[in-house]
Amino acid sequence: MIDAENIKHELKIDARALDIPDGAAEEFIRRSLVDAKKKVSDKKIITKMDLERAVSAELKKYNSDLAYIYKNRDGII
Amino acid sequence: MGIIFSVGAFILVTVILLLMQLKPSLFMLFYHSVYGRTSKKNVNHLSLYYIFGAMTTTSVLVAVCFFLTFDSSLIRWVLAGLVLAAGILFCLFYFQRGRNTKLFLNRKLANSLTKNAQSVKKPSDAFMLGSMAELPELIFTLPLYVVLALGLGGIEDAIARTSLGIIVVLASVISVMIVWGFYKSGRNLANIQRFRVKNKQFLRFFITGCYLILMALLIASEILK
């Protein structure tokens, strides 16, 4: 089961580390998750990678650095 | 040839250790995560412990190799082979493929290290993370410490030997300090990571070249004795 609350929590930490104001970050994380869920809702099976890709694409509209970190979190070490 | 080998070994080993990527990568993750959860003051305080932990492990490795290594023809030839092997392994396997800086680590270990970096709360956690950061790379760095021990052994002045040893220990954390400097100057994880991805191939070939030159130096020191 993909945990949207967990993703939200991780993104909030990332946003704070990027000095994005809390209010703004919360708003566009919420919008990105909602839009990403809509994007993947037509799939029969939604993998973690599908959701990550969709969330990253939506986040890019608001903040490219946050989207980059979210997409490449596993590619640092 | 003795002094040329000592100086050459010192320079090459220092350069390779300076450019190894696991310590700065873990530091990037640790700094970003702690800053996102606490304050800049706290993360800067914990960063000191991370650096201190890294320096402690490097010091122990330099000291152990120095006291346990003895010089002989056979040791130098074997070491030349090990340095060559480490260089080839580095070139082929250190960085994984793709537009990222994924290292050779097994994914389970990488995820475990990432989790540890992201869950640092106390100075002891930061110290442990820093001291652990050296260990997975020993396959690439242990031959270097032995070569360094041989090089330092060729210097008669004890003060010069100790000073060079200290310089190597400091050099091993310069990359971490550079990342820290980037964060302090206002850059973030995304900027730094993009920079690392852009320069990944150059770094790979440059370090491999250093390994090969070190191997050549070892062989030359034996042939021209």
PDB file of C-alpha atoms in Angstrom:
ATOM      1  CA  MET A   1       0.000   0.000   0.000  1.00  0.00           C
ATOM      2  CA  ILE A   2       1.537   3.307  -1.105  1.00  0.00           C
ATOM      3  CA  ASP A   3       1.586   5.730   1.787  1.00  0.00           C
ATOM      4  CA  ALA A   4       0.685   9.260   0.649  1.00  0.00           C
ATOM      5  CA  GLU A   5       1.150  10.621   4.178  1.00  0.00           C
ATOM      6  CA  ASN A   6       4.715   9.310   4.214  1.00  0.00           C
ATOM      7  CA  ILE A   7       5.437  10.949   0.853  1.00  0.00           C
ATOM      8  CA  LYS A   8       3.931  14.212   2.135  1.00  0.00           C
ATOM      9  CA  HIS A   9       6.067  14.061   5.302  1.00  0.00           C
ATOM     10  CA  GLU A  10       9.281  13.409   3.303  1.00  0.00           C
ATOM     11  CA  LEU A  11       8.494  16.198   0.876  1.00  0.00           C
ATOM     12  CA  LYS A  12       7.865  18.653   3.717  1.00  0.00           C
ATOM     13  CA  ILE A  13      11.321  17.874   5.144  1.00  0.00           C
ATOM     14  CA  ASP A  14      12.871  18.325   1.695  1.00  0.00           C
ATOM     15  CA  ALA A  15      11.010  21.610   1.186  1.00  0.00           C
ATOM     16  CA  ARG A  16      12.179  22.944   4.538  1.00  0.00           C
ATOM     17  CA  ALA A  17      15.784  21.978   3.669  1.00  0.00           C
ATOM     18  CA  LEU A  18      15.378  23.955   0.430  1.00  0.00           C
ATOM     19  CA  ASP A  19      14.228  27.024   2.412  1.00  0.00           C
ATOM     20  CA  ILE A  20      10.774  26.927   0.804  1.00  0.00           C
ATOM     21  CA  PRO A  21       8.249  28.628   3.119  1.00  0.00           C
ATOM     22  CA  ASP A  22       6.118  26.044   4.964  1.00  0.00           C
ATOM     23  CA  GLY A  23       2.751  27.368   3.805  1.00  0.00           C
ATOM     24  CA  ALA A  24       3.709  27.447   0.137  1.00  0.00           C
ATOM     25  CA  ALA A  25       5.345  24.028   0.341  1.00  0.00           C
ATOM     26  CA  GLU A  26       2.313  22.441   1.996  1.00  0.00           C
ATOM     27  CA  GLU A  27       0.023  23.877  -0.710  1.00  0.00           C
ATOM     28  CA  PHE A  28       1.955  22.698  -3.726  1.00  0.00           C
ATOM     29  CA  ILE A  29       2.759  19.321  -2.183  1.00  0.00           C
ATOM     30  CA  ARG A  30      -0.977  18.837  -1.629  1.00  0.00           C
ATOM     31  CA  ARG A  31      -1.808  19.929  -5.186  1.00  0.00           C
ATOM     32  CA  SER A  32       0.958  17.754  -6.665  1.00  0.00           C
ATOM     33  CA  LEU A  33      -0.258  14.670  -4.803  1.00  0.00           C
ATOM     34  CA  VAL A  34      -3.859  15.264  -5.849  1.00  0.00           C
ATOM     35  CA  ASP A  35      -2.916  15.799  -9.517  1.00  0.00           C
ATOM     36  CA  ALA A  36      -0.524  12.837  -9.468  1.00  0.00           C
ATOM     37  CA  LYS A  37      -3.235  10.561  -8.040  1.00  0.00           C
ATOM     38  CA  LYS A  38      -5.600  11.684 -10.822  1.00  0.00           C
ATOM     39  CA  LYS A  39      -2.910  10.939 -13.406  1.00  0.00           C
ATOM     40  CA  VAL A  40      -2.350   7.350 -12.219  1.00  0.00           C
ATOM     41  CA  SER A  41      -5.971   6.567 -11.272  1.00  0.00           C
ATOM     42  CA  ASP A  42      -6.719   5.010 -14.671  1.00  0.00           C
ATOM     43  CA  LYS A  43      -4.023   2.341 -14.202  1.00  0.00           C
ATOM     44  CA  LYS A  44      -5.047  -1.082 -12.998  1.00  0.00           C
ATOM     45  CA  ILE A  45      -1.911  -1.574 -10.938  1.00  0.00           C
ATOM     46  CA  ILE A  46      -0.123   1.454  -9.521  1.00  0.00           C
ATOM     47  CA  THR A  47       3.478   0.834  -8.551  1.00  0.00           C
ATOM     48  CA  LYS A  48       5.569   3.021  -6.262  1.00  0.00           C
ATOM     49  CA  MET A  49       7.581   4.084  -9.311  1.00  0.00           C
ATOM     50  CA  ASP A  50       4.432   5.172 -11.183  1.00  0.00           C
ATOM     51  CA  LEU A  51       3.367   7.369  -8.306  1.00  0.00           C
ATOM     52  CA  GLU A  52       6.888   8.765  -7.818  1.00  0.00           C
ATOM     53  CA  ARG A  53       7.121   9.646 -11.511  1.00  0.00           C
ATOM     54  CA  ALA A  54       3.732  11.326 -11.480  1.00  0.00           C
ATOM     55  CA  VAL A  55       4.445  13.247  -8.255  1.00  0.00           C
ATOM     56  CA  SER A  56       7.832  14.382  -9.571  1.00  0.00           C
ATOM     57  CA  ALA A  57       6.272  15.619 -12.821  1.00  0.00           C
ATOM     58  CA  GLU A  58       3.626  17.601 -10.906  1.00  0.00           C
ATOM     59  CA  LEU A  59       6.139  19.017  -8.411  1.00  0.00           C
ATOM     60  CA  LYS A  60       8.276  20.303 -11.281  1.00  0.00           C
ATOM     61  CA  LYS A  61       5.539  22.834 -12.096  1.00  0.00           C
ATOM     62  CA  TYR A  62       6.042  24.463  -8.674  1.00  0.00           C
ATOM     63  CA  ASN A  63       9.696  23.902  -7.755  1.00  0.00           C
ATOM     64  CA  SER A  64      12.268  22.154  -9.953  1.00  0.00           C
ATOM     65  CA  ASP A  65      14.748  21.548  -7.117  1.00  0.00           C
ATOM     66  CA  LEU A  66      12.161  19.787  -4.960  1.00  0.00           C
ATOM     67  CA  ALA A  67      11.071  17.686  -7.937  1.00  0.00           C
ATOM     68  CA  TYR A  68      14.708  16.808  -8.698  1.00  0.00           C
ATOM     69  CA  ILE A  69      15.418  15.736  -5.114  1.00  0.00           C
ATOM     70  CA  TYR A  70      12.250  13.668  -4.940  1.00  0.00           C
ATOM     71  CA  LYS A  71      13.031  11.931  -8.242  1.00  0.00           C
ATOM     72  CA  ASN A  72      16.733  11.356  -7.521  1.00  0.00           C
ATOM     73  CA  ARG A  73      16.689  10.582  -3.815  1.00  0.00           C
ATOM     74  CA  ASP A  74      17.887   7.017  -4.469  1.00  0.00           C
ATOM     75  CA  GLY A  75      20.589   8.136  -6.879  1.00  0.00           C
ATOM     76  CA  ILE A  76      22.890   9.913  -4.448  1.00  0.00           C
ATOM     77  CA  ILE A  77      24.816   6.968  -2.972  1.00  0.00           C
TER      78      ILE A  77
ATOM     79  CA  MET B   1      64.241   7.030  -6.152  1.00  0.00           C
ATOM     80  CA  GLY B   2      63.299   6.624  -2.486  1.00  0.00           C
ATOM     81  CA  ILE B   3      62.285  10.224  -1.908  1.00  0.00           C
ATOM     82  CA  ILE B   4      60.577  10.446  -5.319  1.00  0.00           C
ATOM     83  CA  PHE B   5      58.513   7.385  -4.430  1.00  0.00           C
ATOM     84  CA  SER B   6      57.633   8.798  -0.987  1.00  0.00           C
ATOM     85  CA  VAL B   7      56.541  12.174  -2.352  1.00  0.00           C
ATOM     86  CA  GLY B   8      54.750  10.677  -5.350  1.00  0.00           C
ATOM     87  CA  ALA B   9      52.912   8.118  -3.231  1.00  0.00           C
ATOM     88  CA  PHE B  10      51.878  10.789  -0.736  1.00  0.00           C
ATOM     89  CA  ILE B  11      50.527  13.107  -3.453  1.00  0.00           C
ATOM     90  CA  LEU B  12      48.664  10.426  -5.396  1.00  0.00           C
ATOM     91  CA  VAL B  13      47.130   8.757  -2.333  1.00  0.00           C
ATOM     92  CA  THR B  14      46.057  12.148  -0.981  1.00  0.00           C
ATOM     93  CA  VAL B  15      44.425  13.112  -4.284  1.00  0.00           C
ATOM     94  CA  ILE B  16      42.532   9.806  -4.580  1.00  0.00           C
ATOM     95  CA  LEU B  17      41.301   9.918  -0.968  1.00  0.00           C
ATOM     96  CA  LEU B  18      40.240  13.537  -1.455  1.00  0.00           C
ATOM     97  CA  LEU B  19      38.077  12.578  -4.431  1.00  0.00           C
ATOM     98  CA  MET B  20      36.352   9.467  -3.038  1.00  0.00           C
ATOM     99  CA  GLN B  21      32.590  10.013  -3.044  1.00  0.00           C
ATOM    100  CA  LEU B  22      30.927   8.045  -0.254  1.00  0.00           C
ATOM    101  CA  LYS B  23      31.787  10.468   2.565  1.00  0.00           C
ATOM    102  CA  PRO B  24      30.524  13.607   0.802  1.00  0.00           C
ATOM    103  CA  SER B  25      27.429  11.755  -0.500  1.00  0.00           C
ATOM    104  CA  LEU B  26      26.428  10.622   2.977  1.00  0.00           C
ATOM    105  CA  PHE B  27      27.159  14.091   4.298  1.00  0.00           C
ATOM    106  CA  MET B  28      24.903  15.627   1.633  1.00  0.00           C
ATOM    107  CA  LEU B  29      22.026  13.368   2.644  1.00  0.00           C
ATOM    108  CA  PHE B  30      22.656  13.872   6.368  1.00  0.00           C
ATOM    109  CA  TYR B  31      22.895  17.684   6.110  1.00  0.00           C
ATOM    110  CA  HIS B  32      19.818  17.997   3.911  1.00  0.00           C
ATOM    111  CA  SER B  33      17.706  15.761   6.130  1.00  0.00           C
ATOM    112  CA  VAL B  34      18.805  17.243   9.463  1.00  0.00           C
ATOM    113  CA  TYR B  35      18.378  20.805   8.140  1.00  0.00           C
ATOM    114  CA  GLY B  36      14.869  19.896   7.003  1.00  0.00           C
ATOM    115  CA  ARG B  37      14.004  18.669  10.494  1.00  0.00           C
ATOM    116  CA  THR B  38      15.858  21.057  12.801  1.00  0.00           C
ATOM    117  CA  SER B  39      17.843  24.275  12.417  1.00  0.00           C
ATOM    118  CA  LYS B  40      20.980  25.418  10.621  1.00  0.00           C
ATOM    119  CA  LYS B  41      22.734  25.885  13.970  1.00  0.00           C
ATOM    120  CA  ASN B  42      22.028  22.284  14.953  1.00  0.00           C
ATOM    121  CA  VAL B  43      23.070  20.836  11.600  1.00  0.00           C
ATOM    122  CA  ASN B  44      26.334  22.787  11.613  1.00  0.00           C
ATOM    123  CA  HIS B  45      27.011  21.523  15.133  1.00  0.00           C
ATOM    124  CA  LEU B  46      26.343  17.906  14.078  1.00  0.00           C
ATOM    125  CA  SER B  47      28.452  18.347  10.916  1.00  0.00           C
ATOM    126  CA  LEU B  48      31.542  18.847  13.077  1.00  0.00           C
ATOM    127  CA  TYR B  49      30.952  15.456  14.676  1.00  0.00           C
ATOM    128  CA  TYR B  50      30.505  13.839  11.257  1.00  0.00           C
ATOM    129  CA  ILE B  51      33.846  15.257  10.108  1.00  0.00           C
ATOM    130  CA  PHE B  52      35.505  14.255  13.360  1.00  0.00           C
ATOM    131  CA  GLY B  53      34.189  10.689  12.960  1.00  0.00           C
ATOM    132  CA  ALA B  54      35.504  10.474   9.399  1.00  0.00           C
ATOM    133  CA  MET B  55      38.899  11.785  10.455  1.00  0.00           C
ATOM    134  CA  THR B  56      39.083   9.304  13.332  1.00  0.00           C
ATOM    135  CA  THR B  57      38.590   6.299  11.054  1.00  0.00           C
ATOM    136  CA  THR B  58      41.110   7.590   8.514  1.00  0.00           C
ATOM    137  CA  SER B  59      43.664   8.242  11.281  1.00  0.00           C
ATOM    138  CA  VAL B  60      43.241   4.732  12.645  1.00  0.00           C
ATOM    139  CA  LEU B  61      43.661   3.212   9.175  1.00  0.00           C
ATOM    140  CA  VAL B  62      46.770   5.298   8.422  1.00  0.00           C
ATOM    141  CA  ALA B  63      48.303   4.434  11.805  1.00  0.00           C
ATOM    142  CA  VAL B  64      47.520   0.706  11.620  1.00  0.00           C
ATOM    143  CA  CYS B  65      48.889   0.417   8.084  1.00  0.00           C
ATOM    144  CA  PHE B  66      51.991   2.376   9.029  1.00  0.00           C
ATOM    145  CA  PHE B  67      52.815   0.199  12.018  1.00  0.00           C
ATOM    146  CA  LEU B  68      51.917  -3.131  10.416  1.00  0.00           C
ATOM    147  CA  THR B  69      53.449  -2.660   6.962  1.00  0.00           C
ATOM    148  CA  PHE B  70      57.007  -3.720   6.265  1.00  0.00           C
ATOM    149  CA  ASP B  71      58.866  -3.057   3.055  1.00  0.00           C
ATOM    150  CA  SER B  72      60.131  -5.769   0.731  1.00  0.00           C
ATOM    151  CA  SER B  73      60.353  -6.443  -2.980  1.00  0.00           C
ATOM    152  CA  LEU B  74      57.557  -8.966  -2.852  1.00  0.00           C
ATOM    153  CA  ILE B  75      55.263  -6.588  -0.936  1.00  0.00           C
ATOM    154  CA  ARG B  76      55.819  -3.868  -3.554  1.00  0.00           C
ATOM    155  CA  TRP B  77      55.052  -6.180  -6.479  1.00  0.00           C
ATOM    156  CA  VAL B  78      51.935  -7.548  -4.772  1.00  0.00           C
ATOM    157  CA  LEU B  79      50.873  -4.027  -3.895  1.00  0.00           C
ATOM    158  CA  ALA B  80      51.364  -2.914  -7.513  1.00  0.00           C
ATOM    159  CA  GLY B  81      48.982  -5.708  -8.523  1.00  0.00           C
ATOM    160  CA  LEU B  82      46.473  -4.716  -5.857  1.00  0.00           C
ATOM    161  CA  VAL B  83      46.608  -1.052  -6.877  1.00  0.00           C
ATOM    162  CA  LEU B  84      46.060  -2.061 -10.521  1.00  0.00           C
ATOM    163  CA  ALA B  85      43.118  -4.253  -9.503  1.00  0.00           C
ATOM    164  CA  ALA B  86      41.651  -1.461  -7.358  1.00  0.00           C
ATOM    165  CA  GLY B  87      42.049   0.965 -10.267  1.00  0.00           C
ATOM    166  CA  ILE B  88      40.278  -1.344 -12.720  1.00  0.00           C
ATOM    167  CA  LEU B  89      37.521  -2.082 -10.217  1.00  0.00           C
ATOM    168  CA  PHE B  90      37.133   1.635  -9.622  1.00  0.00           C
ATOM    169  CA  CYS B  91      36.862   2.406 -13.325  1.00  0.00           C
ATOM    170  CA  LEU B  92      34.316  -0.328 -13.978  1.00  0.00           C
ATOM    171  CA  PHE B  93      32.257  -0.503 -10.812  1.00  0.00           C
ATOM    172  CA  TYR B  94      32.648   2.488  -8.509  1.00  0.00           C
ATOM    173  CA  PHE B  95      29.863   4.481 -10.135  1.00  0.00           C
ATOM    174  CA  GLN B  96      26.804   2.693 -11.419  1.00  0.00           C
ATOM    175  CA  ARG B  97      25.360   3.530 -14.809  1.00  0.00           C
ATOM    176  CA  GLY B  98      22.825   6.269 -15.327  1.00  0.00           C
ATOM    177  CA  ARG B  99      22.399   9.990 -14.741  1.00  0.00           C
ATOM    178  CA  ASN B 100      23.036   9.674 -11.025  1.00  0.00           C
ATOM    179  CA  THR B 101      25.913   9.134  -8.631  1.00  0.00           C
ATOM    180  CA  LYS B 102      24.833   5.710  -7.406  1.00  0.00           C
ATOM    181  CA  LEU B 103      27.881   3.923  -6.055  1.00  0.00           C
ATOM    182  CA  PHE B 104      29.011   0.303  -6.194  1.00  0.00           C
ATOM    183  CA  LEU B 105      27.231  -0.482  -2.908  1.00  0.00           C
ATOM    184  CA  ASN B 106      24.658  -3.239  -2.697  1.00  0.00           C
ATOM    185  CA  ARG B 107      21.249  -1.477  -2.689  1.00  0.00           C
ATOM    186  CA  LYS B 108      20.321  -2.869   0.719  1.00  0.00           C
ATOM    187  CA  LEU B 109      23.483  -1.368   2.223  1.00  0.00           C
ATOM    188  CA  ALA B 110      22.958   1.910   0.351  1.00  0.00           C
ATOM    189  CA  ASN B 111      19.378   2.171   1.644  1.00  0.00           C
ATOM    190  CA  SER B 112      20.536   1.354   5.167  1.00  0.00           C
ATOM    191  CA  LEU B 113      23.234   4.060   5.008  1.00  0.00           C
ATOM    192  CA  THR B 114      20.696   6.531   3.581  1.00  0.00           C
ATOM    193  CA  LYS B 115      18.284   5.741   6.412  1.00  0.00           C
ATOM    194  CA  ASN B 116      21.079   6.213   8.973  1.00  0.00           C
ATOM    195  CA  ALA B 117      22.064   9.533   7.382  1.00  0.00           C
ATOM    196  CA  GLN B 118      18.462  10.716   7.440  1.00  0.00           C
ATOM    197  CA  SER B 119      17.823   9.726  11.036  1.00  0.00           C
ATOM    198  CA  VAL B 120      20.787  11.453  12.701  1.00  0.00           C
ATOM    199  CA  LYS B 121      19.638  13.281  15.832  1.00  0.00           C
ATOM    200  CA  LYS B 122      22.551  13.344  18.291  1.00  0.00           C
ATOM    201  CA  PRO B 123      26.277  14.122  17.991  1.00  0.00           C
ATOM    202  CA  SER B 124      27.081  10.436  18.601  1.00  0.00           C
ATOM    203  CA  ASP B 125      24.899   9.478  15.602  1.00  0.00           C
ATOM    204  CA  ALA B 126      26.758  11.978  13.414  1.00  0.00           C
ATOM    205  CA  PHE B 127      30.130  10.741  14.678  1.00  0.00           C
ATOM    206  CA  MET B 128      29.190   7.094  13.977  1.00  0.00           C
ATOM    207  CA  LEU B 129      27.924   7.979  10.508  1.00  0.00           C
ATOM    208  CA  GLY B 130      31.160   9.789   9.697  1.00  0.00           C
ATOM    209  CA  SER B 131      33.321   6.970  11.008  1.00  0.00           C
ATOM    210  CA  MET B 132      31.310   4.337   9.103  1.00  0.00           C
ATOM    211  CA  ALA B 133      31.506   6.256   5.829  1.00  0.00           C
ATOM    212  CA  GLU B 134      35.072   5.143   5.162  1.00  0.00           C
ATOM    213  CA  LEU B 135      34.514   1.422   5.636  1.00  0.00           C
ATOM    214  CA  PRO B 136      32.546   0.327   2.524  1.00  0.00           C
ATOM    215  CA  GLU B 137      35.228   1.919   0.330  1.00  0.00           C
ATOM    216  CA  LEU B 138      38.095  -0.066   1.885  1.00  0.00           C
ATOM    217  CA  ILE B 139      38.254  -2.312  -1.159  1.00  0.00           C
ATOM    218  CA  PHE B 140      39.446   0.767  -3.078  1.00  0.00           C
ATOM    219  CA  THR B 141      41.356   2.536  -0.334  1.00  0.00           C
ATOM    220  CA  LEU B 142      43.134  -0.157   1.696  1.00  0.00           C
ATOM    221  CA  PRO B 143      45.914  -0.671  -0.922  1.00  0.00           C
ATOM    222  CA  LEU B 144      46.349   3.122  -0.907  1.00  0.00           C
ATOM    223  CA  TYR B 145      46.893   3.202   2.856  1.00  0.00           C
ATOM    224  CA  VAL B 146      49.527   0.476   2.534  1.00  0.00           C
ATOM    225  CA  VAL B 147      51.284   2.381  -0.278  1.00  0.00           C
ATOM    226  CA  LEU B 148      51.140   5.514   1.867  1.00  0.00           C
ATOM    227  CA  ALA B 149      52.678   3.568   4.756  1.00  0.00           C
ATOM    228  CA  LEU B 150      55.544   2.471   2.498  1.00  0.00           C
ATOM    229  CA  GLY B 151      55.984   6.034   1.272  1.00  0.00           C
ATOM    230  CA  LEU B 152      55.994   7.511   4.781  1.00  0.00           C
ATOM    231  CA  GLY B 153      58.368   4.768   5.915  1.00  0.00           C
ATOM    232  CA  GLY B 154      60.915   6.075   3.406  1.00  0.00           C
ATOM    233  CA  ILE B 155      61.015   9.485   5.133  1.00  0.00           C
ATOM    234  CA  GLU B 156      63.529   9.555   7.946  1.00  0.00           C
ATOM    235  CA  ASP B 157      62.412  12.681   9.770  1.00  0.00           C
ATOM    236  CA  ALA B 158      59.682  11.684  12.242  1.00  0.00           C
ATOM    237  CA  ILE B 159      58.133  15.168  12.311  1.00  0.00           C
ATOM    238  CA  ALA B 160      57.866  15.247   8.508  1.00  0.00           C
ATOM    239  CA  ARG B 161      56.309  11.756   8.532  1.00  0.00           C
ATOM    240  CA  THR B 162      53.736  12.733  11.151  1.00  0.00           C
ATOM    241  CA  SER B 163      52.911  15.987   9.357  1.00  0.00           C
ATOM    242  CA  LEU B 164      52.325  14.190   6.075  1.00  0.00           C
ATOM    243  CA  GLY B 165      50.126  11.642   7.851  1.00  0.00           C
ATOM    244  CA  ILE B 166      48.054  14.471   9.330  1.00  0.00           C
ATOM    245  CA  ILE B 167      47.755  16.094   5.891  1.00  0.00           C
ATOM    246  CA  VAL B 168      46.380  12.833   4.457  1.00  0.00           C
ATOM    247  CA  VAL B 169      43.804  12.602   7.264  1.00  0.00           C
ATOM    248  CA  LEU B 170      42.719  16.200   6.620  1.00  0.00           C
ATOM    249  CA  ALA B 171      42.632  15.625   2.852  1.00  0.00           C
ATOM    250  CA  SER B 172      40.240  12.705   3.295  1.00  0.00           C
ATOM    251  CA  VAL B 173      37.586  15.112   4.660  1.00  0.00           C
ATOM    252  CA  ILE B 174      38.208  18.037   2.308  1.00  0.00           C
ATOM    253  CA  SER B 175      35.445  16.840  -0.013  1.00  0.00           C
ATOM    254  CA  VAL B 176      33.025  16.874   2.949  1.00  0.00           C
ATOM    255  CA  MET B 177      34.145  20.390   3.868  1.00  0.00           C
ATOM    256  CA  ILE B 178      33.648  21.496   0.264  1.00  0.00           C
ATOM    257  CA  VAL B 179      30.065  20.183   0.334  1.00  0.00           C
ATOM    258  CA  TRP B 180      29.562  21.925   3.690  1.00  0.00           C
ATOM    259  CA  GLY B 181      30.929  25.113   2.123  1.00  0.00           C
ATOM    260  CA  PHE B 182      28.464  24.756  -0.769  1.00  0.00           C
ATOM    261  CA  TYR B 183      25.565  24.423   1.671  1.00  0.00           C
ATOM    262  CA  LYS B 184      26.778  27.438   3.684  1.00  0.00           C
ATOM    263  CA  SER B 185      27.064  29.529   0.525  1.00  0.00           C
ATOM    264  CA  GLY B 186      23.384  28.941  -0.188  1.00  0.00           C
ATOM    265  CA  ARG B 187      23.418  25.973  -2.533  1.00  0.00           C
ATOM    266  CA  ASN B 188      21.115  23.048  -1.875  1.00  0.00           C
ATOM    267  CA  LEU B 189      21.131  19.286  -2.373  1.00  0.00           C
ATOM    268  CA  ALA B 190      19.702  19.579  -5.897  1.00  0.00           C
ATOM    269  CA  ASN B 191      22.402  22.024  -7.097  1.00  0.00           C
ATOM    270  CA  ILE B 192      25.219  20.007  -5.582  1.00  0.00           C
ATOM    271  CA  GLN B 193      23.880  16.730  -6.935  1.00  0.00           C
ATOM    272  CA  ARG B 194      23.527  18.151 -10.466  1.00  0.00           C
ATOM    273  CA  PHE B 195      27.161  19.302 -10.260  1.00  0.00           C
ATOM    274  CA  ARG B 196      28.275  15.838  -9.163  1.00  0.00           C
ATOM    275  CA  VAL B 197      26.343  14.081 -11.941  1.00  0.00           C
ATOM    276  CA  LYS B 198      27.833  16.466 -14.520  1.00  0.00           C
ATOM    277  CA  ASN B 199      31.403  15.717 -13.389  1.00  0.00           C
ATOM    278  CA  LYS B 200      30.996  12.012 -12.647  1.00  0.00           C
ATOM    279  CA  GLN B 201      32.775  10.706 -15.778  1.00  0.00           C
ATOM    280  CA  PHE B 202      35.693  13.088 -15.425  1.00  0.00           C
ATOM    281  CA  LEU B 203      36.119  12.032 -11.805  1.00  0.00           C
ATOM    282  CA  ARG B 204      35.996   8.339 -12.740  1.00  0.00           C
ATOM    283  CA  PHE B 205      38.726   8.597 -15.364  1.00  0.00           C
ATOM    284  CA  PHE B 206      40.868  11.004 -13.361  1.00  0.00           C
ATOM    285  CA  ILE B 207      40.956   8.747 -10.303  1.00  0.00           C
ATOM    286  CA  THR B 208      41.583   5.653 -12.439  1.00  0.00           C
ATOM    287  CA  GLY B 209      44.513   7.526 -13.979  1.00  0.00           C
ATOM    288  CA  CYS B 210      45.861   8.261 -10.505  1.00  0.00           C
ATOM    289  CA  TYR B 211      45.668   4.571  -9.586  1.00  0.00           C
ATOM    290  CA  LEU B 212      47.596   3.636 -12.754  1.00  0.00           C
ATOM    291  CA  ILE B 213      50.285   6.249 -12.105  1.00  0.00           C
ATOM    292  CA  LEU B 214      50.606   4.961  -8.539  1.00  0.00           C
ATOM    293  CA  MET B 215      51.036   1.419  -9.826  1.00  0.00           C
ATOM    294  CA  ALA B 216      53.706   2.640 -12.269  1.00  0.00           C
ATOM    295  CA  LEU B 217      55.478   4.439  -9.412  1.00  0.00           C
ATOM    296  CA  LEU B 218      55.540   1.252  -7.333  1.00  0.00           C
ATOM    297  CA  ILE B 219      56.949  -0.777 -10.220  1.00  0.00           C
ATOM    298  CA  ALA B 220      59.506   1.926 -11.054  1.00  0.00           C
ATOM    299  CA  SER B 221      60.608   2.066  -7.407  1.00  0.00           C
ATOM    300  CA  GLU B 222      61.359  -1.655  -7.586  1.00  0.00           C
ATOM    301  CA  ILE B 223      63.039  -1.720 -10.997  1.00  0.00           C
ATOM    302  CA  LEU B 224      65.193   1.383 -10.429  1.00  0.00           C
ATOM    303  CA  LYS B 225      66.282   0.414  -6.883  1.00  0.00           C
TER     304      LYS B 225
END
